[in-house]
Amino acid sequence: MSVLEIIRKKRDGLKIEKKEIEQLIRGYLAEEVPDYQMAAFLMAAFIRGLDDTETEALTEIMVQSGEVLDLREMADPKVDKHSTGGVGDKVSIVLAPLVAAAGVVVPMIAGRGLGHTGGTIDKLESIPGFNTQLNVLDFRNILWDTGVVIASQSEKIAPADRKLYALRNATSTVESIPLIASSIMSKKIAEGINGLVLDIKVGSGAFIKTEEEAERLARIMIKLGEASGIKTIAVLTDMNEPLGKTVGNAIEIRECINVLKGKAEQDLLDVILTLGAWMLVIGEELLEETEDVGVFNIKEKEITEELINEKRIKLEGLINSGDALEKFIQMVEAQGGNPEIVANPGLLPVAENIRPVEIEKDGFIQRVDAELIGKAAMLLGAGRTRIDDNIDHAAGITLNKKSGSEVHKGDVVAVLHYNDTNSSEEAYRLVKEAFQVTSEPPSERQIVRKVLL
Ligand code: URA
């Protein structure tokens, strides 16, 4: 069948066969299918959807587009976490070394910024020298030496996702359950992990706006993970407001360093500790299986709040002892980055211009809209609108106040950081609009909404 016919079939809402998906993806990687045809297919899939069988086939073909790492020589459990994308979502950068400090191996393939959300890879690349483009051998060696590595998709690992991810970002085809599920799971299956915690973001700043849809996405990803022998759980977390107090790249790295030094915003810490606790629970389950001391099954075992709290306390201990920070430094060094940024964050890129945003009335901050803040950060240069855009690592926004804070007219609630002045006025307007002030304090924000096993 010709590529045109495959696109037409999906455009008309018909089901496509696995061999047709394969023809498209292989052709795209071989540069026989051009960007414009793949973009047309993505838009057709976005609008018409892919059913579970098509999503499974797409994921399998995307996995097979590269290598699946075989990490069986490492006896420790290999557990990763992946988020569906949020604003100020710097969780992976703290969580990966933190969980590695607890003895779980974390081989993480992460992504760049997508739409108005930031990407772990872009953030890490703001560290001078930090190399995210690792070949398989280096990926494996760093993992072996430090127990943690964070790299981008490559020619060898998840190459189909590498190309499709960038194309989706430039064609408004990101917010699709089957496309998100296949993108994330193809990377995760290729990593050679045996456990996975998914952070399904829900709310204005996420690609998925309702809990119902978030659960649908979680269920298909859990199914894809389990079918590949990966113990997978999903945690639904709130993304109506940015996580932590920074949105951008270098400024988020600064915040991560502070978190690892024990200075964290409560919402960010809550997500880190909850996801980390689940990574440890999965890691323990995998250990018990390999040691053959009676398999316990997460689905059958009652996971008590007490157990999760115990793991959270353990992780907090690793932050307070400096072990997690030490692991972060090891990771930065192993990936060619300058570890001096930890003692001297001034070595990270800094923007030439700053502009404070003042609040216009007295009251309580009801909400800081994550989507508006994400869009403003993009306008300042922290994200891309075209495949070949360069991002400005120094650009971003710091949030001095978050929901629940009492404010008075004239208080500085946020600060813009930028080099490019072209869109700063529009970004300023969006940030102002993002702060919603009312006379009554808001009800308490529930950050961790639900856990799906
Ligand atoms: N993260 C990914 O890796 N892919 C998506 O499509 C969305 C978030």
Coordinates of C-alpha atoms and ligand atoms in Angstrom, one line a residue:
M1 CA 0.0 0.0 0.0
S2 CA 1.3 3.5 -0.7
V3 CA 2.0 5.9 2.1
L4 CA -0.7 8.2 0.7
E5 CA -3.3 5.4 1.1
I6 CA -2.2 4.8 4.7
I7 CA -2.6 8.4 5.5
R8 CA -6.0 8.5 3.7
K9 CA -7.2 5.5 5.6
K10 CA -6.4 7.1 9.0
R11 CA -7.8 10.4 7.8
D12 CA -11.1 8.7 7.0
G13 CA -11.2 7.1 10.5
L14 CA -10.3 3.5 9.4
K15 CA -8.2 1.1 11.4
I16 CA -4.6 0.6 10.1
E17 CA -2.7 -2.6 10.1
K18 CA 0.5 -3.3 12.0
K19 CA 2.4 -3.7 8.7
E20 CA 1.1 -0.4 7.5
I21 CA 2.4 1.3 10.7
E22 CA 5.7 -0.4 10.2
Q23 CA 5.9 0.8 6.6
L24 CA 5.4 4.3 7.7
I25 CA 7.8 4.3 10.6
R26 CA 10.5 2.5 8.8
G27 CA 10.1 4.7 5.8
Y28 CA 10.3 7.8 8.0
L29 CA 13.5 6.7 9.6
A30 CA 15.0 5.8 6.3
E31 CA 14.0 9.3 5.0
E32 CA 11.8 7.8 2.3
V33 CA 8.7 9.2 4.0
P34 CA 9.2 13.0 4.3
D35 CA 8.3 15.2 7.3
Y36 CA 5.2 16.5 5.5
Q37 CA 3.7 13.1 5.0
M38 CA 4.4 12.0 8.5
A39 CA 3.0 15.3 9.8
A40 CA -0.2 14.6 7.9
F41 CA -0.4 11.1 9.4
L42 CA 0.2 12.4 12.9
M43 CA -2.6 14.9 12.5
A44 CA -4.9 12.2 11.2
A45 CA -4.0 9.9 14.1
F46 CA -4.4 12.9 16.5
I47 CA -8.0 13.6 15.2
R48 CA -9.2 10.1 14.5
G49 CA -7.3 8.4 17.4
L50 CA -5.7 5.0 17.4
D51 CA -7.3 2.0 19.2
D52 CA -5.5 -0.2 21.7
T53 CA -4.3 -2.6 19.0
E54 CA -3.0 0.2 16.8
T55 CA -1.3 1.8 19.8
E56 CA 0.3 -1.5 20.8
A57 CA 1.6 -2.0 17.3
L58 CA 2.9 1.5 17.0
T59 CA 4.7 1.2 20.4
E60 CA 6.3 -2.2 19.4
I61 CA 7.5 -0.8 16.0
M62 CA 8.9 2.3 17.7
V63 CA 10.8 0.1 20.2
Q64 CA 12.1 -2.1 17.4
S65 CA 13.3 1.0 15.5
G66 CA 16.4 0.8 17.8
E67 CA 18.1 -1.4 20.4
V68 CA 16.5 -2.7 23.5
L69 CA 19.2 -2.4 26.2
D70 CA 20.0 -5.7 28.0
L71 CA 21.1 -4.7 31.5
R72 CA 20.8 -8.1 33.0
E73 CA 24.4 -8.0 34.1
M74 CA 23.4 -5.4 36.7
A75 CA 21.8 -7.3 39.5
D76 CA 20.2 -4.4 41.2
P77 CA 16.6 -3.5 40.3
K78 CA 16.4 -1.1 37.4
V79 CA 13.5 1.3 37.9
D80 CA 12.7 4.5 36.1
K81 CA 10.1 7.2 36.3
H82 CA 8.6 9.2 33.4
S83 CA 6.2 12.2 33.4
T84 CA 3.7 13.0 30.8
G85 CA 4.9 16.5 30.9
G86 CA 4.3 19.6 33.0
V87 CA 5.4 23.1 33.8
G88 CA 8.3 23.5 36.2
D89 CA 8.5 19.7 36.2
K90 CA 12.1 19.2 37.3
V91 CA 11.3 16.1 39.3
S92 CA 13.5 13.7 37.3
I93 CA 16.6 15.7 37.8
V94 CA 16.3 15.3 41.6
L95 CA 14.6 12.0 41.7
A96 CA 17.0 9.9 39.5
P97 CA 20.1 10.6 41.7
L98 CA 18.0 10.4 44.9
V99 CA 16.7 6.9 44.1
A100 CA 20.1 5.8 42.8
A101 CA 21.5 6.9 46.2
A102 CA 19.0 4.3 47.7
G103 CA 20.6 1.5 45.6
V104 CA 18.1 1.4 42.7
V105 CA 19.7 1.6 39.3
V106 CA 18.1 4.4 37.2
P107 CA 18.7 4.3 33.4
M108 CA 16.6 7.2 32.2
I109 CA 15.9 8.2 28.6
A110 CA 14.2 11.6 28.8
G111 CA 12.9 14.1 26.4
R112 CA 13.2 17.8 25.4
G113 CA 10.6 20.4 25.9
L114 CA 7.3 19.6 24.3
G115 CA 4.8 22.4 23.7
H116 CA 4.5 24.7 26.7
T117 CA 6.1 22.1 29.0
G118 CA 9.8 21.9 29.7
G119 CA 12.0 18.9 29.0
T120 CA 14.6 17.2 31.3
I121 CA 17.1 17.1 28.5
D122 CA 17.0 20.8 27.8
K123 CA 17.3 21.5 31.5
L124 CA 20.3 19.3 31.9
E125 CA 22.0 20.8 28.8
S126 CA 22.1 24.1 30.6
I127 CA 24.8 22.6 32.8
P128 CA 28.1 23.6 31.0
G129 CA 29.5 20.4 29.3
F130 CA 26.7 18.1 30.3
N131 CA 26.3 15.5 27.5
T132 CA 22.9 14.0 27.0
Q133 CA 23.7 12.5 23.5
L134 CA 25.3 9.2 24.7
N135 CA 26.0 6.2 22.7
V136 CA 24.9 2.8 24.0
L137 CA 28.4 2.0 25.4
D138 CA 28.7 5.2 27.3
F139 CA 25.2 5.0 28.6
R140 CA 25.9 1.5 29.9
N141 CA 29.3 2.4 31.4
I142 CA 28.0 5.5 33.2
L143 CA 25.1 3.4 34.6
W144 CA 27.5 0.8 35.7
D145 CA 29.8 3.3 37.5
T146 CA 27.3 5.6 39.1
G147 CA 24.0 3.7 39.1
V148 CA 22.2 6.6 37.3
V149 CA 22.3 8.1 33.8
I150 CA 19.9 10.6 32.0
A151 CA 20.2 10.7 28.3
S152 CA 18.2 11.6 25.2
Q153 CA 16.8 9.3 22.6
S154 CA 19.5 8.6 20.0
E155 CA 20.1 7.0 16.6
K156 CA 20.4 3.7 18.5
I157 CA 17.9 4.0 21.4
A158 CA 14.3 4.9 20.5
P159 CA 15.3 6.6 17.2
A160 CA 11.7 6.6 16.0
D161 CA 10.6 8.6 19.1
R162 CA 13.5 10.9 18.7
K163 CA 12.2 12.0 15.2
L164 CA 8.5 11.8 15.9
Y165 CA 8.8 13.7 19.2
A166 CA 10.4 16.7 17.5
L167 CA 7.8 16.6 14.7
R168 CA 4.8 16.4 17.0
N169 CA 6.2 19.4 18.9
A170 CA 6.2 21.4 15.7
T171 CA 2.8 20.3 14.4
S172 CA 0.5 20.6 17.4
T173 CA 0.0 16.9 17.6
V174 CA 1.3 16.3 21.2
E175 CA -2.0 16.0 23.2
S176 CA -3.0 12.6 22.0
I177 CA -3.4 9.6 24.3
P178 CA -2.1 7.0 21.9
L179 CA 0.8 9.2 20.7
I180 CA 1.9 10.1 24.2
A181 CA 1.6 6.4 25.3
S182 CA 3.6 5.1 22.4
S183 CA 6.2 7.9 22.7
I184 CA 6.8 7.3 26.4
M185 CA 6.6 3.5 26.5
S186 CA 8.8 3.0 23.5
K187 CA 11.6 4.9 25.3
K188 CA 11.0 3.1 28.6
I189 CA 10.9 -0.4 27.1
A190 CA 14.1 0.3 25.2
E191 CA 15.9 1.2 28.4
G192 CA 16.1 -2.3 29.7
I193 CA 14.3 -1.5 33.0
N194 CA 12.2 -3.9 35.0
G195 CA 10.2 -1.4 37.0
L196 CA 8.5 1.9 36.0
V197 CA 6.6 4.7 37.8
L198 CA 4.6 6.9 35.6
D199 CA 3.7 10.4 36.7
I200 CA 0.5 11.2 34.8
K201 CA 0.1 15.0 35.0
V202 CA -3.4 16.3 35.0
G203 CA -4.6 19.9 34.9
S204 CA -4.3 23.1 33.0
G205 CA -0.5 22.8 32.5
A206 CA -0.6 19.2 31.4
F207 CA -1.5 17.7 28.0
I208 CA -4.3 15.8 29.7
K209 CA -6.8 18.1 31.4
T210 CA -9.2 15.7 33.1
E211 CA -8.8 12.8 35.6
E212 CA -10.9 10.6 33.4
E213 CA -8.6 11.0 30.4
A214 CA -5.5 10.8 32.7
E215 CA -6.7 7.4 33.9
R216 CA -7.3 6.2 30.3
L217 CA -3.7 7.2 29.5
A218 CA -2.4 5.5 32.6
R219 CA -4.3 2.2 31.9
I220 CA -2.9 1.9 28.4
M221 CA 0.6 2.7 29.5
I222 CA 0.4 0.2 32.3
K223 CA -0.8 -2.4 29.9
L224 CA 2.1 -1.7 27.5
G225 CA 4.6 -1.9 30.3
E226 CA 3.3 -5.1 31.8
A227 CA 3.2 -6.7 28.3
S228 CA 6.9 -6.1 28.1
G229 CA 7.6 -7.5 31.6
I230 CA 8.0 -4.1 33.3
K231 CA 6.3 -3.7 36.6
T232 CA 4.4 -0.5 36.0
I233 CA 2.4 1.8 38.2
A234 CA 0.9 5.2 37.6
V235 CA 0.5 8.2 39.9
L236 CA -1.9 11.0 38.9
T237 CA -0.5 14.3 40.1
D238 CA -1.8 17.8 39.9
M239 CA -0.5 20.2 37.2
N240 CA -2.8 23.2 37.5
E241 CA 0.1 25.2 38.9
P242 CA 3.8 24.9 38.1
L243 CA 5.8 22.7 40.3
G244 CA 8.3 24.4 42.6
K245 CA 9.2 28.1 42.1
T246 CA 11.1 28.1 38.8
V247 CA 10.1 27.5 35.2
G248 CA 12.8 27.4 32.5
N249 CA 16.1 25.5 32.1
A250 CA 19.1 26.8 34.0
I251 CA 16.9 28.3 36.7
E252 CA 15.2 24.9 37.2
I253 CA 18.7 23.3 37.6
R254 CA 19.4 25.9 40.4
E255 CA 16.2 24.9 42.1
C256 CA 17.1 21.2 41.8
I257 CA 20.4 21.9 43.5
N258 CA 18.6 23.7 46.3
V259 CA 16.2 20.7 46.7
L260 CA 19.2 18.4 46.9
K261 CA 20.6 20.7 49.6
G262 CA 17.4 20.3 51.6
K263 CA 15.6 23.5 50.5
A264 CA 12.5 22.6 48.6
E265 CA 9.0 23.9 47.9
Q266 CA 6.4 21.6 49.5
D267 CA 4.6 20.7 46.2
L268 CA 7.8 19.7 44.4
L269 CA 9.1 17.7 47.4
D270 CA 5.8 15.9 47.8
V271 CA 5.8 14.7 44.2
I272 CA 9.5 13.7 44.4
L273 CA 9.1 11.8 47.6
T274 CA 5.9 10.1 46.5
L275 CA 7.2 8.9 43.1
G276 CA 10.5 8.0 44.8
A277 CA 8.7 5.9 47.5
W278 CA 6.9 4.0 44.7
M279 CA 10.2 3.4 42.9
L280 CA 11.6 1.9 46.1
V281 CA 8.6 -0.3 46.6
I282 CA 8.9 -1.6 43.1
G283 CA 12.6 -2.0 43.5
E284 CA 12.1 -4.1 46.7
E285 CA 9.5 -6.2 45.0
L286 CA 12.0 -7.0 42.1
L287 CA 14.7 -7.8 44.6
E288 CA 12.5 -10.2 46.5
E289 CA 11.6 -11.9 43.3
T290 CA 15.2 -12.4 42.2
E291 CA 16.2 -13.5 45.7
D292 CA 13.3 -15.9 45.5
V293 CA 12.2 -15.3 49.0
G294 CA 8.6 -15.5 48.2
V295 CA 7.3 -13.3 45.5
F296 CA 5.2 -10.4 46.6
N297 CA 2.9 -8.9 44.1
I298 CA 2.2 -5.2 44.3
K299 CA -1.3 -5.8 43.1
E300 CA -2.0 -8.3 45.9
K301 CA 0.1 -6.8 48.6
E302 CA -1.6 -4.1 50.6
I303 CA 0.5 -1.1 50.1
T304 CA -0.1 0.9 53.2
E305 CA 0.3 4.5 53.8
E306 CA 2.8 3.5 56.4
L307 CA 5.0 1.7 53.9
I308 CA 5.0 4.7 51.6
N309 CA 5.7 7.0 54.5
E310 CA 8.6 4.8 55.6
K311 CA 10.1 5.1 52.1
R312 CA 9.6 8.8 52.0
I313 CA 11.4 9.2 55.3
K314 CA 14.3 7.1 53.9
L315 CA 14.5 9.4 50.8
E316 CA 14.4 12.5 53.0
G317 CA 17.3 11.0 55.0
L318 CA 19.3 10.6 51.8
I319 CA 18.7 14.3 51.0
N320 CA 19.6 15.4 54.6
S321 CA 22.8 13.3 54.7
G322 CA 24.0 14.8 51.4
D323 CA 24.1 11.4 49.7
A324 CA 21.6 12.4 47.0
L325 CA 23.5 15.5 46.2
E326 CA 26.7 13.5 46.0
K327 CA 25.1 11.1 43.6
F328 CA 23.9 14.1 41.5
I329 CA 27.5 15.4 41.4
Q330 CA 28.7 12.0 40.3
M331 CA 26.1 11.9 37.5
V332 CA 27.0 15.4 36.3
E333 CA 30.7 14.6 36.3
A334 CA 30.2 11.2 34.5
Q335 CA 28.2 13.0 31.8
G336 CA 30.9 15.6 31.2
G337 CA 29.2 18.4 33.1
N338 CA 30.9 20.9 35.4
P339 CA 30.2 19.8 39.0
E340 CA 31.3 23.2 40.2
I341 CA 27.8 24.4 39.5
V342 CA 26.7 22.8 42.8
A343 CA 28.9 25.0 44.9
N344 CA 28.7 27.9 42.5
P345 CA 25.3 28.0 40.6
G346 CA 26.5 31.3 39.1
L347 CA 28.3 29.2 36.5
L348 CA 24.9 28.4 35.0
P349 CA 23.7 30.6 32.2
V350 CA 22.1 33.9 33.5
A351 CA 19.8 36.2 31.5
E352 CA 20.7 39.8 30.8
N353 CA 17.3 41.1 31.6
I354 CA 14.9 40.7 34.5
R355 CA 11.5 42.1 34.9
P356 CA 9.4 41.9 38.1
V357 CA 5.7 41.2 37.9
E358 CA 3.6 43.0 40.6
I359 CA 0.2 42.0 41.8
E360 CA -2.6 44.6 41.3
K361 CA -4.8 43.9 44.3
D362 CA -4.8 42.6 47.9
G363 CA -6.1 39.1 48.6
F364 CA -5.0 35.5 48.4
I365 CA -3.5 33.8 45.4
Q366 CA -6.2 31.3 44.3
R367 CA -4.1 29.8 41.5
V368 CA -1.1 30.4 39.3
D369 CA -2.2 29.0 36.0
A370 CA 0.4 26.5 34.8
E371 CA -0.5 26.7 31.1
L372 CA -0.1 30.5 30.9
I373 CA 3.2 30.4 32.8
G374 CA 4.4 27.6 30.5
K375 CA 3.5 29.6 27.4
A376 CA 5.1 32.7 28.8
A377 CA 8.4 30.8 29.4
M378 CA 8.3 29.6 25.8
L379 CA 7.8 33.2 24.6
L380 CA 10.9 34.2 26.6
G381 CA 12.9 31.6 24.7
A382 CA 12.8 28.6 27.1
G383 CA 11.0 26.4 24.6
R384 CA 10.7 25.7 20.9
T385 CA 8.0 26.3 18.3
R386 CA 10.1 24.9 15.4
I387 CA 12.2 21.7 15.1
D388 CA 15.4 23.7 14.5
D389 CA 14.8 26.4 17.1
N390 CA 17.6 27.0 19.6
I391 CA 16.4 27.5 23.1
D392 CA 17.7 30.0 25.5
H393 CA 18.9 28.1 28.6
A394 CA 18.9 31.3 30.7
A395 CA 15.3 32.3 30.0
G396 CA 12.5 31.6 32.4
I397 CA 10.3 32.7 35.2
T398 CA 10.7 32.6 39.0
L399 CA 7.6 32.4 41.1
N400 CA 7.9 34.3 44.4
K401 CA 4.3 33.4 45.4
K402 CA 2.1 30.4 44.8
S403 CA -1.5 29.6 45.6
G404 CA -2.5 30.1 49.2
S405 CA -0.2 33.1 49.7
E406 CA -1.6 36.3 51.0
V407 CA -0.6 39.3 48.8
H408 CA -0.8 43.0 48.8
K409 CA -1.1 45.4 45.9
G410 CA 2.4 46.0 44.5
D411 CA 4.0 42.8 45.8
V412 CA 6.4 41.2 43.3
V413 CA 4.9 37.7 42.7
A414 CA 7.1 36.6 39.8
V415 CA 10.2 37.7 37.9
L416 CA 10.9 37.2 34.2
H417 CA 14.4 36.3 33.0
Y418 CA 15.2 36.9 29.3
N419 CA 17.7 37.9 26.7
D420 CA 15.3 38.2 23.7
T421 CA 13.1 41.3 24.2
N422 CA 10.8 40.5 21.2
S423 CA 8.1 38.7 23.0
S424 CA 8.8 39.8 26.6
E425 CA 5.8 42.1 26.7
E426 CA 3.4 39.3 25.7
A427 CA 5.1 37.0 28.2
Y428 CA 4.7 39.7 30.9
R429 CA 1.0 39.9 30.1
L430 CA 0.5 36.1 30.3
V431 CA 2.3 35.9 33.7
K432 CA 0.1 38.7 35.1
E433 CA -3.0 36.9 33.8
A434 CA -1.8 33.6 35.4
F435 CA -2.0 35.0 38.9
Q436 CA -5.6 34.8 40.1
V437 CA -6.3 36.7 43.3
T438 CA -9.5 36.4 45.4
S439 CA -10.5 37.7 48.8
E440 CA -10.8 34.2 50.3
P441 CA -7.9 31.7 50.6
P442 CA -8.2 28.7 48.2
S443 CA -9.0 25.2 49.5
E444 CA -5.9 23.0 50.0
R445 CA -4.3 21.8 46.8
Q446 CA -4.2 18.0 46.5
I447 CA -0.9 17.3 44.6
V448 CA -1.0 13.5 44.6
R449 CA -4.4 12.6 43.3
K450 CA -4.5 8.8 42.8
V451 CA -2.2 5.8 42.4
L452 CA -3.1 3.2 39.8
L453 CA -1.6 -0.3 40.1
Ligands
URA1 N1 6.7 12.7 27.3 C1 7.1 12.0 26.2 O1 8.1 11.4 26.3 N2 6.3 11.9 25.1 C2 5.1 12.5 25.0 O2 4.4 12.4 24.0 C3 4.7 13.3 26.1 C4 5.5 13.4 27.2

